[in-house]
JSON list of C-alpha atoms in Angstrom, two decimals:
[
{"chain": "A", "resi": 9, "resn": "MET", "atom": "CA", "xyz": [30.50, 19.23, -1.46]},
{"chain": "A", "resi": 10, "resn": "GLU", "atom": "CA", "xyz": [29.65, 19.51, 2.10]},
{"chain": "A", "resi": 11, "resn": "SER", "atom": "CA", "xyz": [26.20, 18.20, 3.06]},
{"chain": "A", "resi": 12, "resn": "ALA", "atom": "CA", "xyz": [25.09, 21.64, 4.40]},
{"chain": "A", "resi": 13, "resn": "GLN", "atom": "CA", "xyz": [25.74, 23.04, 1.12]},
{"chain": "A", "resi": 14, "resn": "ILE", "atom": "CA", "xyz": [23.53, 20.30, -0.58]},
{"chain": "A", "resi": 15, "resn": "ASN", "atom": "CA", "xyz": [20.51, 21.60, 1.47]},
{"chain": "A", "resi": 16, "resn": "ARG", "atom": "CA", "xyz": [20.73, 25.10, 0.68]},
{"chain": "A", "resi": 17, "resn": "TRP", "atom": "CA", "xyz": [18.09, 25.23, -1.87]},
{"chain": "A", "resi": 18, "resn": "PHE", "atom": "CA", "xyz": [14.59, 24.20, -2.14]},
{"chain": "A", "resi": 19, "resn": "PRO", "atom": "CA", "xyz": [14.02, 21.23, -4.72]},
{"chain": "A", "resi": 20, "resn": "ALA", "atom": "CA", "xyz": [12.42, 22.06, -7.90]},
{"chain": "A", "resi": 21, "resn": "PRO", "atom": "CA", "xyz": [8.78, 21.31, -7.68]},
{"chain": "A", "resi": 22, "resn": "THR", "atom": "CA", "xyz": [8.42, 20.71, -11.34]},
{"chain": "A", "resi": 23, "resn": "TYR", "atom": "CA", "xyz": [10.00, 17.38, -11.31]},
{"chain": "A", "resi": 24, "resn": "PHE", "atom": "CA", "xyz": [7.92, 16.13, -8.42]},
{"chain": "A", "resi": 25, "resn": "LYS", "atom": "CA", "xyz": [4.98, 17.17, -9.97]},
{"chain": "A", "resi": 26, "resn": "ARG", "atom": "CA", "xyz": [5.81, 15.26, -13.21]},
{"chain": "A", "resi": 27, "resn": "VAL", "atom": "CA", "xyz": [6.64, 12.28, -11.56]},
{"chain": "A", "resi": 28, "resn": "SER", "atom": "CA", "xyz": [3.29, 12.41, -9.48]},
{"chain": "A", "resi": 29, "resn": "ILE", "atom": "CA", "xyz": [1.40, 13.11, -12.53]},
{"chain": "A", "resi": 30, "resn": "ILE", "atom": "CA", "xyz": [2.66, 9.82, -14.29]},
{"chain": "A", "resi": 31, "resn": "LEU", "atom": "CA", "xyz": [2.11, 7.95, -11.05]},
{"chain": "A", "resi": 32, "resn": "ARG", "atom": "CA", "xyz": [-1.67, 9.23, -11.03]},
{"chain": "A", "resi": 33, "resn": "LYS", "atom": "CA", "xyz": [-2.00, 8.08, -14.85]},
{"chain": "A", "resi": 34, "resn": "GLN", "atom": "CA", "xyz": [-0.69, 4.72, -13.51]},
{"chain": "A", "resi": 35, "resn": "LYS", "atom": "CA", "xyz": [-3.27, 4.65, -10.67]},
{"chain": "A", "resi": 36, "resn": "ASP", "atom": "CA", "xyz": [-0.23, 4.15, -8.50]},
{"chain": "A", "resi": 37, "resn": "TYR", "atom": "CA", "xyz": [-1.82, 6.56, -5.68]},
{"chain": "A", "resi": 38, "resn": "ALA", "atom": "CA", "xyz": [0.37, 5.14, -2.90]},
{"chain": "A", "resi": 39, "resn": "ARG", "atom": "CA", "xyz": [3.61, 6.05, -4.61]},
{"chain": "A", "resi": 40, "resn": "GLU", "atom": "CA", "xyz": [2.06, 9.40, -5.75]},
{"chain": "A", "resi": 41, "resn": "ILE", "atom": "CA", "xyz": [1.55, 10.10, -2.07]},
{"chain": "A", "resi": 42, "resn": "GLY", "atom": "CA", "xyz": [5.13, 8.97, -1.21]},
{"chain": "A", "resi": 43, "resn": "ILE", "atom": "CA", "xyz": [6.59, 11.46, -3.75]},
{"chain": "A", "resi": 44, "resn": "ILE", "atom": "CA", "xyz": [4.61, 14.35, -2.20]},
{"chain": "A", "resi": 45, "resn": "GLN", "atom": "CA", "xyz": [5.55, 13.29, 1.23]},
{"chain": "A", "resi": 46, "resn": "LEU", "atom": "CA", "xyz": [9.20, 13.14, 0.03]},
{"chain": "A", "resi": 47, "resn": "TYR", "atom": "CA", "xyz": [9.04, 16.42, -1.55]},
{"chain": "A", "resi": 48, "resn": "TRP", "atom": "CA", "xyz": [7.62, 18.00, 1.79]},
{"chain": "A", "resi": 49, "resn": "GLN", "atom": "CA", "xyz": [10.34, 16.44, 3.72]},
{"chain": "A", "resi": 50, "resn": "LEU", "atom": "CA", "xyz": [13.33, 17.68, 1.44]},
{"chain": "A", "resi": 51, "resn": "CYS", "atom": "CA", "xyz": [11.42, 21.22, 1.68]},
{"chain": "A", "resi": 52, "resn": "ASP", "atom": "CA", "xyz": [11.49, 21.14, 5.52]},
{"chain": "A", "resi": 53, "resn": "ARG", "atom": "CA", "xyz": [15.10, 19.83, 5.65]},
{"chain": "A", "resi": 54, "resn": "VAL", "atom": "CA", "xyz": [16.01, 23.01, 3.38]},
{"chain": "A", "resi": 55, "resn": "TYR", "atom": "CA", "xyz": [13.84, 25.23, 5.60]},
{"chain": "A", "resi": 56, "resn": "GLU", "atom": "CA", "xyz": [15.28, 23.98, 8.93]},
{"chain": "A", "resi": 57, "resn": "THR", "atom": "CA", "xyz": [18.91, 24.56, 7.64]},
{"chain": "A", "resi": 58, "resn": "LYS", "atom": "CA", "xyz": [18.07, 28.02, 6.39]},
{"chain": "A", "resi": 59, "resn": "ARG", "atom": "CA", "xyz": [16.33, 28.94, 9.54]},
{"chain": "A", "resi": 60, "resn": "LYS", "atom": "CA", "xyz": [19.22, 28.08, 11.60]},
{"chain": "A", "resi": 61, "resn": "ASP", "atom": "CA", "xyz": [21.19, 30.36, 9.53]},
{"chain": "A", "resi": 62, "resn": "GLY", "atom": "CA", "xyz": [18.77, 33.25, 10.25]},
{"chain": "A", "resi": 63, "resn": "ALA", "atom": "CA", "xyz": [16.49, 33.71, 7.39]},
{"chain": "A", "resi": 64, "resn": "ARG", "atom": "CA", "xyz": [13.09, 34.23, 8.23]},
{"chain": "A", "resi": 65, "resn": "ALA", "atom": "CA", "xyz": [9.65, 35.90, 6.67]},
{"chain": "A", "resi": 66, "resn": "GLN", "atom": "CA", "xyz": [10.52, 35.52, 3.00]},
{"chain": "A", "resi": 67, "resn": "LEU", "atom": "CA", "xyz": [11.85, 31.89, 3.72]},
{"chain": "A", "resi": 68, "resn": "MET", "atom": "CA", "xyz": [8.62, 31.01, 5.53]},
{"chain": "A", "resi": 69, "resn": "ALA", "atom": "CA", "xyz": [6.67, 32.41, 2.56]},
{"chain": "A", "resi": 70, "resn": "GLN", "atom": "CA", "xyz": [8.46, 30.25, 0.07]},
{"chain": "A", "resi": 71, "resn": "HIS", "atom": "CA", "xyz": [8.38, 26.98, 2.28]},
{"chain": "A", "resi": 72, "resn": "SER", "atom": "CA", "xyz": [4.78, 27.45, 2.70]},
{"chain": "A", "resi": 73, "resn": "GLY", "atom": "CA", "xyz": [4.10, 28.00, -1.02]},
{"chain": "A", "resi": 74, "resn": "LEU", "atom": "CA", "xyz": [5.96, 25.42, -2.32]},
{"chain": "A", "resi": 75, "resn": "LYS", "atom": "CA", "xyz": [4.27, 22.84, 0.09]},
{"chain": "A", "resi": 76, "resn": "ALA", "atom": "CA", "xyz": [0.87, 24.27, -0.50]},
{"chain": "A", "resi": 77, "resn": "GLY", "atom": "CA", "xyz": [1.47, 23.78, -4.30]},
{"chain": "A", "resi": 78, "resn": "PHE", "atom": "CA", "xyz": [1.27, 20.09, -3.74]},
{"chain": "A", "resi": 79, "resn": "GLN", "atom": "CA", "xyz": [-1.75, 19.92, -1.07]},
{"chain": "A", "resi": 80, "resn": "LYS", "atom": "CA", "xyz": [-4.70, 19.79, -3.48]},
{"chain": "A", "resi": 81, "resn": "ARG", "atom": "CA", "xyz": [-2.93, 16.88, -5.33]},
{"chain": "A", "resi": 82, "resn": "TYR", "atom": "CA", "xyz": [-2.00, 14.88, -2.23]},
{"chain": "A", "resi": 83, "resn": "ASP", "atom": "CA", "xyz": [-5.66, 15.17, -0.78]},
{"chain": "A", "resi": 84, "resn": "LYS", "atom": "CA", "xyz": [-6.88, 13.90, -4.12]},
{"chain": "A", "resi": 85, "resn": "ALA", "atom": "CA", "xyz": [-4.28, 11.16, -4.47]},
{"chain": "A", "resi": 86, "resn": "LYS", "atom": "CA", "xyz": [-5.47, 10.01, -0.53]},
{"chain": "A", "resi": 87, "resn": "LEU", "atom": "CA", "xyz": [-9.03, 10.11, -1.67]},
{"chain": "A", "resi": 88, "resn": "LEU", "atom": "CA", "xyz": [-8.15, 7.91, -4.94]},
{"chain": "A", "resi": 89, "resn": "LEU", "atom": "CA", "xyz": [-6.36, 5.50, -2.86]},
{"chain": "A", "resi": 90, "resn": "GLU", "atom": "CA", "xyz": [-9.11, 4.99, -0.30]},
{"chain": "A", "resi": 91, "resn": "LYS", "atom": "CA", "xyz": [-11.37, 4.27, -3.01]},
{"chain": "A", "resi": 92, "resn": "GLN", "atom": "CA", "xyz": [-9.14, 1.85, -4.71]},
{"chain": "A", "resi": 93, "resn": "ARG", "atom": "CA", "xyz": [-8.58, 0.03, -1.43]},
{"chain": "A", "resi": 94, "resn": "ALA", "atom": "CA", "xyz": [-12.43, -0.03, -0.81]},
{"chain": "A", "resi": 95, "resn": "LYS", "atom": "CA", "xyz": [-12.91, -1.68, -4.35]},
{"chain": "A", "resi": 96, "resn": "ASP", "atom": "CA", "xyz": [-10.06, -4.33, -3.87]}
]
């Protein structure tokens, strides 16, 4: 399979969300943040690949929506990590 073929679809958010939930329960906020950032990077990669192929408005909405779905969780994890580091 070509690498361009691999980057044709946005990653399924469900799996990344589940991993971030597990990491939150383990109080591993740094890794939770890392998983969310990885998801965002993968979404960005797909977006850039598809954008070059000419897709525009619908693609932008999908890209923004997928990333926004993790923003609240990301912000909370950052806050919890700061509190955890202040405590240590």
